[in-house]
DNA sequence: CGACAGGTTGACCGTTATCAAAGATCGTGG
DNA sequence: CCACGATCTTTGATAACGGTCAACCTGTCG
């Protein structure tokens, strides 16, 4: 248990019980193969903060020097283009993390992080991670593995935007969601039309229309605004 | 010098002189801070291969288990979408590398590599890199740094595709090129209209038209097909 | 000089963004 | 529990944007 909450006051947010902080760290892919001793050490450096719905966690332009891990709730990571348009980079759920870029070089945030609901995050300072990696260098390989997968996913994403039209991107998103949830053929959209549009590089109106089109083609069925039943996976691809 | 050419016959390509292989490895960002002893060790594992113009270096679907470093020439990395459209991921010049994903996990190529001219590559097997990183773990941090920058660039790229229209993407590309070349205000396009279109997610026709438009607006001047003079950087942004 | 690849221009059409309005949904307070 | 307003979603009309196809240039190399 230890003094996991040290330094937390600096974040003007209430602190988590040490027990849940441990749960938070141990579910992160990067850390989930650590020895108990190592986990213990990481734990001592973890801070915790909670954010209310709609609250900003960090802004583009701010100095970036910590790893943020979602413990409870969900977080939207987005960018603003020069023209003011929003692009959602990712939606984080418990166990997901952000701020990786900062870990290995001085850097500033290029994106925004915003809590979509009451959210609790675990925060680890760069210097602590550095010290840890220098002590247990084998961990670096795990992180490299995680990074290279993330990089490949990002390039695939870019390719979709470059080559596929909106309808295809929406269909691909739905199929991917169905695979991930593996909840038979019913899919629950995890966000609003507006956010979905920002994620897929389109507008809420177009999302509505395309989903209606896909329904008209008999490829899926809208059970409610957020719940869709996929009828023909192959047809969507 | 050593036996740098060992194993090269497996690649049915002619081998480089050991001297130039050394030059190849030492210019790669990841390796350029190595101690002479370390560099020497890497060198022993490097293989070399040459490819003729238009020749394929690897294909999507093939097993990916080596790091490829461009020594001489240039290489186009591209993906093919389900619908058969080509998206160019990157254009590699001497010192650039590809195949990083393979280094940290079993994987298969998702992209294609093609030599755009007579090209010489240095090849390092995954197992050799692994052994090396386990021996000198500090190097991992350097690679992580490189990766996180690459990741951030890729996300920025995705955001451009998601939020900016073609004209803006072309303009941004030209400005970026001008910055990189820092050759005053004259920019030499490093590829054909077709490849540029595949890179920017558009068509050769649209590239022609948009560049003509930008010229009509007085923002740039076409000196020849491939040579452009940037007249108004701010206007392009 | 002719042939061929690459680049440009034009006409047209499909896709998607935009703007406006109507309809659904949800939380809040009466 | 219902009514209200705020917000989210859908639908419609329109126009901008960019892709496609075809014809025409341009430069290069035999």
PDB file of C-alpha atoms in Angstrom, chain B residues 33-231:
ATOM      1  CA  UNK B  33      25.459   7.480 -30.909  1.00  0.00           C
ATOM      2  CA  UNK B  34      26.855   4.015 -30.448  1.00  0.00           C
ATOM      3  CA  UNK B  35      30.325   3.337 -29.094  1.00  0.00           C
ATOM      4  CA  UNK B  36      32.806   2.045 -31.661  1.00  0.00           C
ATOM      5  CA  UNK B  37      32.737  -1.394 -30.017  1.00  0.00           C
ATOM      6  CA  UNK B  38      28.974  -1.606 -30.294  1.00  0.00           C
ATOM      7  CA  UNK B  39      28.990  -0.395 -33.863  1.00  0.00           C
ATOM      8  CA  UNK B  40      31.515  -3.077 -34.641  1.00  0.00           C
ATOM      9  CA  UNK B  41      29.204  -5.737 -33.246  1.00  0.00           C
ATOM     10  CA  UNK B  42      26.217  -4.537 -35.215  1.00  0.00           C
ATOM     11  CA  UNK B  43      28.367  -4.499 -38.299  1.00  0.00           C
ATOM     12  CA  UNK B  44      29.071  -8.182 -38.051  1.00  0.00           C
ATOM     13  CA  UNK B  45      25.420  -8.993 -38.424  1.00  0.00           C
ATOM     14  CA  UNK B  46      24.587  -6.646 -41.262  1.00  0.00           C
ATOM     15  CA  UNK B  47      23.736  -8.067 -44.639  1.00  0.00           C
ATOM     16  CA  UNK B  48      23.470  -6.119 -47.820  1.00  0.00           C
ATOM     17  CA  UNK B  49      21.360  -6.309 -50.949  1.00  0.00           C
ATOM     18  CA  UNK B  50      20.844  -4.264 -54.071  1.00  0.00           C
ATOM     19  CA  UNK B  51      17.610  -3.803 -55.983  1.00  0.00           C
ATOM     20  CA  UNK B  52      16.981  -2.569 -59.476  1.00  0.00           C
ATOM     21  CA  UNK B  53      14.562   0.224 -60.262  1.00  0.00           C
ATOM     22  CA  UNK B  54      10.991  -0.971 -59.814  1.00  0.00           C
ATOM     23  CA  UNK B  55      12.017  -4.111 -57.962  1.00  0.00           C
ATOM     24  CA  UNK B  56       9.965  -5.163 -54.953  1.00  0.00           C
ATOM     25  CA  UNK B  57      11.827  -5.411 -51.653  1.00  0.00           C
ATOM     26  CA  UNK B  58       8.997  -6.958 -49.677  1.00  0.00           C
ATOM     27  CA  UNK B  59       5.281  -7.553 -50.071  1.00  0.00           C
ATOM     28  CA  UNK B  60       2.296  -7.362 -47.765  1.00  0.00           C
ATOM     29  CA  UNK B  61       1.603 -10.773 -46.304  1.00  0.00           C
ATOM     30  CA  UNK B  62       5.239 -11.844 -46.199  1.00  0.00           C
ATOM     31  CA  UNK B  63       6.854 -12.625 -42.881  1.00  0.00           C
ATOM     32  CA  UNK B  64       8.617  -9.600 -41.500  1.00  0.00           C
ATOM     33  CA  UNK B  65      11.748 -10.303 -39.523  1.00  0.00           C
ATOM     34  CA  UNK B  66      14.391  -7.785 -40.469  1.00  0.00           C
ATOM     35  CA  UNK B  67      15.195  -4.136 -40.252  1.00  0.00           C
ATOM     36  CA  UNK B  68      15.913  -2.563 -43.649  1.00  0.00           C
ATOM     37  CA  UNK B  69      18.125   0.496 -43.882  1.00  0.00           C
ATOM     38  CA  UNK B  70      18.489   2.416 -47.113  1.00  0.00           C
ATOM     39  CA  UNK B  71      22.126   2.906 -47.990  1.00  0.00           C
ATOM     40  CA  UNK B  72      21.915   4.255 -51.513  1.00  0.00           C
ATOM     41  CA  UNK B  73      18.909   5.039 -53.688  1.00  0.00           C
ATOM     42  CA  UNK B  74      15.302   5.479 -52.595  1.00  0.00           C
ATOM     43  CA  UNK B  75      12.409   3.272 -51.617  1.00  0.00           C
ATOM     44  CA  UNK B  76       8.676   3.717 -51.744  1.00  0.00           C
ATOM     45  CA  UNK B  77       6.630   2.180 -48.919  1.00  0.00           C
ATOM     46  CA  UNK B  78       2.971   1.813 -49.791  1.00  0.00           C
ATOM     47  CA  UNK B  79      -0.200   0.014 -48.789  1.00  0.00           C
ATOM     48  CA  UNK B  80      -2.968  -1.329 -50.941  1.00  0.00           C
ATOM     49  CA  UNK B  81      -6.515  -0.862 -49.695  1.00  0.00           C
ATOM     50  CA  UNK B  82      -9.173  -3.525 -50.028  1.00  0.00           C
ATOM     51  CA  UNK B  83     -10.494  -1.587 -53.019  1.00  0.00           C
ATOM     52  CA  UNK B  84      -7.067  -1.710 -54.652  1.00  0.00           C
ATOM     53  CA  UNK B  85      -6.114   1.909 -54.118  1.00  0.00           C
ATOM     54  CA  UNK B  86      -2.535   2.675 -53.299  1.00  0.00           C
ATOM     55  CA  UNK B  87      -1.512   4.806 -50.339  1.00  0.00           C
ATOM     56  CA  UNK B  88       2.124   5.755 -50.102  1.00  0.00           C
ATOM     57  CA  UNK B  89       3.180   5.627 -46.480  1.00  0.00           C
ATOM     58  CA  UNK B  90       6.619   7.078 -46.926  1.00  0.00           C
ATOM     59  CA  UNK B  91       9.528   7.669 -49.231  1.00  0.00           C
ATOM     60  CA  UNK B  92      12.825   6.442 -47.826  1.00  0.00           C
ATOM     61  CA  UNK B  93      16.199   8.011 -48.528  1.00  0.00           C
ATOM     62  CA  UNK B  94      19.658   6.951 -47.369  1.00  0.00           C
ATOM     63  CA  UNK B  95      19.649   6.616 -43.580  1.00  0.00           C
ATOM     64  CA  UNK B  96      15.913   5.961 -43.377  1.00  0.00           C
ATOM     65  CA  UNK B  97      14.693   2.550 -42.358  1.00  0.00           C
ATOM     66  CA  UNK B  98      11.657   0.327 -42.443  1.00  0.00           C
ATOM     67  CA  UNK B  99      10.583  -2.936 -40.879  1.00  0.00           C
ATOM     68  CA  UNK B 100      10.725  -1.629 -37.313  1.00  0.00           C
ATOM     69  CA  UNK B 101       7.465  -3.323 -36.408  1.00  0.00           C
ATOM     70  CA  UNK B 102       8.983  -6.698 -36.912  1.00  0.00           C
ATOM     71  CA  UNK B 103      11.719  -6.061 -34.420  1.00  0.00           C
ATOM     72  CA  UNK B 104       9.675  -6.558 -31.335  1.00  0.00           C
ATOM     73  CA  UNK B 105       7.089  -9.132 -32.194  1.00  0.00           C
ATOM     74  CA  UNK B 106       6.364 -11.799 -34.740  1.00  0.00           C
ATOM     75  CA  UNK B 107       4.622 -10.063 -37.560  1.00  0.00           C
ATOM     76  CA  UNK B 108       3.914  -9.935 -41.237  1.00  0.00           C
ATOM     77  CA  UNK B 109       4.308  -6.985 -43.565  1.00  0.00           C
ATOM     78  CA  UNK B 110       1.220  -4.883 -44.114  1.00  0.00           C
ATOM     79  CA  UNK B 111       2.886  -2.721 -46.714  1.00  0.00           C
ATOM     80  CA  UNK B 112       4.989  -3.048 -49.840  1.00  0.00           C
ATOM     81  CA  UNK B 113       8.543  -1.804 -50.334  1.00  0.00           C
ATOM     82  CA  UNK B 114       9.680  -0.935 -53.846  1.00  0.00           C
ATOM     83  CA  UNK B 115      12.965   0.489 -55.084  1.00  0.00           C
ATOM     84  CA  UNK B 116      12.409   3.666 -57.095  1.00  0.00           C
ATOM     85  CA  UNK B 117      15.894   3.536 -58.558  1.00  0.00           C
ATOM     86  CA  UNK B 118      19.027   1.413 -58.266  1.00  0.00           C
ATOM     87  CA  UNK B 119      19.011   0.930 -54.503  1.00  0.00           C
ATOM     88  CA  UNK B 120      21.278  -0.635 -51.937  1.00  0.00           C
ATOM     89  CA  UNK B 121      19.950  -1.715 -48.561  1.00  0.00           C
ATOM     90  CA  UNK B 122      21.451  -2.931 -45.321  1.00  0.00           C
ATOM     91  CA  UNK B 123      19.530  -5.681 -43.612  1.00  0.00           C
ATOM     92  CA  UNK B 124      19.683  -6.703 -39.957  1.00  0.00           C
ATOM     93  CA  UNK B 125      17.824  -9.755 -38.699  1.00  0.00           C
ATOM     94  CA  UNK B 126      15.456  -9.421 -35.782  1.00  0.00           C
ATOM     95  CA  UNK B 127      17.288 -11.981 -33.686  1.00  0.00           C
ATOM     96  CA  UNK B 128      20.539 -10.068 -34.044  1.00  0.00           C
ATOM     97  CA  UNK B 129      18.901  -6.834 -32.978  1.00  0.00           C
ATOM     98  CA  UNK B 130      17.272  -8.560 -30.052  1.00  0.00           C
ATOM     99  CA  UNK B 131      20.532 -10.009 -28.850  1.00  0.00           C
ATOM    100  CA  UNK B 132      22.125  -6.623 -29.231  1.00  0.00           C
ATOM    101  CA  UNK B 133      19.442  -4.797 -27.287  1.00  0.00           C
ATOM    102  CA  UNK B 134      19.606  -7.324 -24.504  1.00  0.00           C
ATOM    103  CA  UNK B 135      23.321  -6.779 -24.283  1.00  0.00           C
ATOM    104  CA  UNK B 136      23.121  -2.978 -24.446  1.00  0.00           C
ATOM    105  CA  UNK B 137      19.719  -2.083 -23.066  1.00  0.00           C
ATOM    106  CA  UNK B 138      20.341   1.632 -23.020  1.00  0.00           C
ATOM    107  CA  UNK B 139      19.902   1.633 -26.781  1.00  0.00           C
ATOM    108  CA  UNK B 140      16.250   0.756 -26.285  1.00  0.00           C
ATOM    109  CA  UNK B 141      15.610   4.179 -24.872  1.00  0.00           C
ATOM    110  CA  UNK B 142      16.994   5.779 -28.023  1.00  0.00           C
ATOM    111  CA  UNK B 143      14.745   3.633 -30.157  1.00  0.00           C
ATOM    112  CA  UNK B 144      11.760   4.415 -27.955  1.00  0.00           C
ATOM    113  CA  UNK B 145      12.459   8.083 -28.470  1.00  0.00           C
ATOM    114  CA  UNK B 146      12.621   7.597 -32.217  1.00  0.00           C
ATOM    115  CA  UNK B 147       9.406   5.577 -32.147  1.00  0.00           C
ATOM    116  CA  UNK B 148       7.428   8.046 -30.109  1.00  0.00           C
ATOM    117  CA  UNK B 149       8.362  10.851 -32.482  1.00  0.00           C
ATOM    118  CA  UNK B 150       7.349   8.699 -35.402  1.00  0.00           C
ATOM    119  CA  UNK B 151       4.077   7.884 -33.675  1.00  0.00           C
ATOM    120  CA  UNK B 152       3.308  11.496 -33.046  1.00  0.00           C
ATOM    121  CA  UNK B 153       4.056  12.365 -36.655  1.00  0.00           C
ATOM    122  CA  UNK B 154       1.778   9.602 -37.825  1.00  0.00           C
ATOM    123  CA  UNK B 155      -1.092  10.842 -35.677  1.00  0.00           C
ATOM    124  CA  UNK B 156      -0.603  14.338 -36.993  1.00  0.00           C
ATOM    125  CA  UNK B 157      -0.707  12.927 -40.501  1.00  0.00           C
ATOM    126  CA  UNK B 158      -3.950  11.116 -39.760  1.00  0.00           C
ATOM    127  CA  UNK B 159      -5.430  14.322 -38.379  1.00  0.00           C
ATOM    128  CA  UNK B 160      -4.550  16.147 -41.594  1.00  0.00           C
ATOM    129  CA  UNK B 161      -6.359  13.559 -43.662  1.00  0.00           C
ATOM    130  CA  UNK B 162      -9.327  13.650 -41.320  1.00  0.00           C
ATOM    131  CA  UNK B 163      -9.760  17.419 -41.181  1.00  0.00           C
ATOM    132  CA  UNK B 164      -8.075  19.155 -44.114  1.00  0.00           C
ATOM    133  CA  UNK B 165      -9.168  19.207 -47.710  1.00  0.00           C
ATOM    134  CA  UNK B 166      -6.918  18.218 -50.565  1.00  0.00           C
ATOM    135  CA  UNK B 167      -5.792  21.737 -51.400  1.00  0.00           C
ATOM    136  CA  UNK B 168      -4.668  22.296 -47.811  1.00  0.00           C
ATOM    137  CA  UNK B 169      -2.861  18.971 -47.674  1.00  0.00           C
ATOM    138  CA  UNK B 170      -0.951  19.826 -50.828  1.00  0.00           C
ATOM    139  CA  UNK B 171      -0.044  23.258 -49.520  1.00  0.00           C
ATOM    140  CA  UNK B 172       1.077  21.822 -46.172  1.00  0.00           C
ATOM    141  CA  UNK B 173       3.169  19.240 -47.982  1.00  0.00           C
ATOM    142  CA  UNK B 174       4.912  21.888 -50.055  1.00  0.00           C
ATOM    143  CA  UNK B 175       5.671  24.050 -47.043  1.00  0.00           C
ATOM    144  CA  UNK B 176       6.984  21.082 -45.103  1.00  0.00           C
ATOM    145  CA  UNK B 177       9.153  20.144 -48.048  1.00  0.00           C
ATOM    146  CA  UNK B 178      10.489  23.674 -48.269  1.00  0.00           C
ATOM    147  CA  UNK B 179      11.309  23.618 -44.553  1.00  0.00           C
ATOM    148  CA  UNK B 180      13.051  20.284 -44.792  1.00  0.00           C
ATOM    149  CA  UNK B 181      15.109  21.196 -47.817  1.00  0.00           C
ATOM    150  CA  UNK B 182      15.658  24.695 -46.449  1.00  0.00           C
ATOM    151  CA  UNK B 183      16.852  25.495 -49.937  1.00  0.00           C
ATOM    152  CA  UNK B 184      15.594  29.019 -49.944  1.00  0.00           C
ATOM    153  CA  UNK B 185      12.200  29.015 -51.589  1.00  0.00           C
ATOM    154  CA  UNK B 186      12.734  26.612 -54.420  1.00  0.00           C
ATOM    155  CA  UNK B 187      11.313  23.156 -53.874  1.00  0.00           C
ATOM    156  CA  UNK B 188      12.063  20.061 -55.917  1.00  0.00           C
ATOM    157  CA  UNK B 189       9.288  17.501 -55.783  1.00  0.00           C
ATOM    158  CA  UNK B 190      10.882  14.145 -55.016  1.00  0.00           C
ATOM    159  CA  UNK B 191       8.330  12.070 -56.889  1.00  0.00           C
ATOM    160  CA  UNK B 192       5.934  11.821 -59.787  1.00  0.00           C
ATOM    161  CA  UNK B 193       2.399  13.241 -59.734  1.00  0.00           C
ATOM    162  CA  UNK B 194       1.048   9.722 -59.442  1.00  0.00           C
ATOM    163  CA  UNK B 195       3.120   8.935 -56.358  1.00  0.00           C
ATOM    164  CA  UNK B 196       2.458  12.331 -54.842  1.00  0.00           C
ATOM    165  CA  UNK B 197      -1.239  11.669 -55.295  1.00  0.00           C
ATOM    166  CA  UNK B 198      -0.903   8.278 -53.600  1.00  0.00           C
ATOM    167  CA  UNK B 199       0.925   9.986 -50.748  1.00  0.00           C
ATOM    168  CA  UNK B 200      -1.586  12.792 -50.286  1.00  0.00           C
ATOM    169  CA  UNK B 201      -4.670  10.671 -50.819  1.00  0.00           C
ATOM    170  CA  UNK B 202      -5.835  12.207 -54.084  1.00  0.00           C
ATOM    171  CA  UNK B 203      -5.349  11.829 -57.868  1.00  0.00           C
ATOM    172  CA  UNK B 204      -2.690  13.117 -60.282  1.00  0.00           C
ATOM    173  CA  UNK B 205      -5.315  15.266 -62.005  1.00  0.00           C
ATOM    174  CA  UNK B 206      -6.270  17.010 -58.781  1.00  0.00           C
ATOM    175  CA  UNK B 207      -2.621  17.650 -57.948  1.00  0.00           C
ATOM    176  CA  UNK B 208      -2.144  19.332 -61.328  1.00  0.00           C
ATOM    177  CA  UNK B 209      -5.230  21.446 -60.889  1.00  0.00           C
ATOM    178  CA  UNK B 210      -4.544  22.505 -57.314  1.00  0.00           C
ATOM    179  CA  UNK B 211      -0.975  23.479 -58.065  1.00  0.00           C
ATOM    180  CA  UNK B 212      -2.256  25.489 -61.018  1.00  0.00           C
ATOM    181  CA  UNK B 213      -4.793  27.143 -58.676  1.00  0.00           C
ATOM    182  CA  UNK B 214      -2.121  28.003 -56.136  1.00  0.00           C
ATOM    183  CA  UNK B 215      -0.061  29.503 -58.940  1.00  0.00           C
ATOM    184  CA  UNK B 216      -3.061  31.545 -60.121  1.00  0.00           C
ATOM    185  CA  UNK B 217      -3.407  32.863 -56.565  1.00  0.00           C
ATOM    186  CA  UNK B 218       0.214  33.995 -56.725  1.00  0.00           C
ATOM    187  CA  UNK B 219       1.324  31.726 -53.899  1.00  0.00           C
ATOM    188  CA  UNK B 220       3.912  29.842 -55.933  1.00  0.00           C
ATOM    189  CA  UNK B 221       5.429  29.549 -59.396  1.00  0.00           C
ATOM    190  CA  UNK B 222       6.067  26.423 -61.430  1.00  0.00           C
ATOM    191  CA  UNK B 223       9.604  26.561 -62.778  1.00  0.00           C
ATOM    192  CA  UNK B 224       9.289  23.100 -64.310  1.00  0.00           C
ATOM    193  CA  UNK B 225       7.234  19.963 -63.678  1.00  0.00           C
ATOM    194  CA  UNK B 226       9.152  19.129 -60.547  1.00  0.00           C
ATOM    195  CA  UNK B 227      10.563  22.488 -59.508  1.00  0.00           C
ATOM    196  CA  UNK B 228       8.402  25.005 -57.673  1.00  0.00           C
ATOM    197  CA  UNK B 229       9.224  28.392 -56.246  1.00  0.00           C
ATOM    198  CA  UNK B 230       7.299  29.187 -53.074  1.00  0.00           C
ATOM    199  CA  UNK B 231       6.270  32.834 -53.141  1.00  0.00           C
TER     200      UNK B 231
END
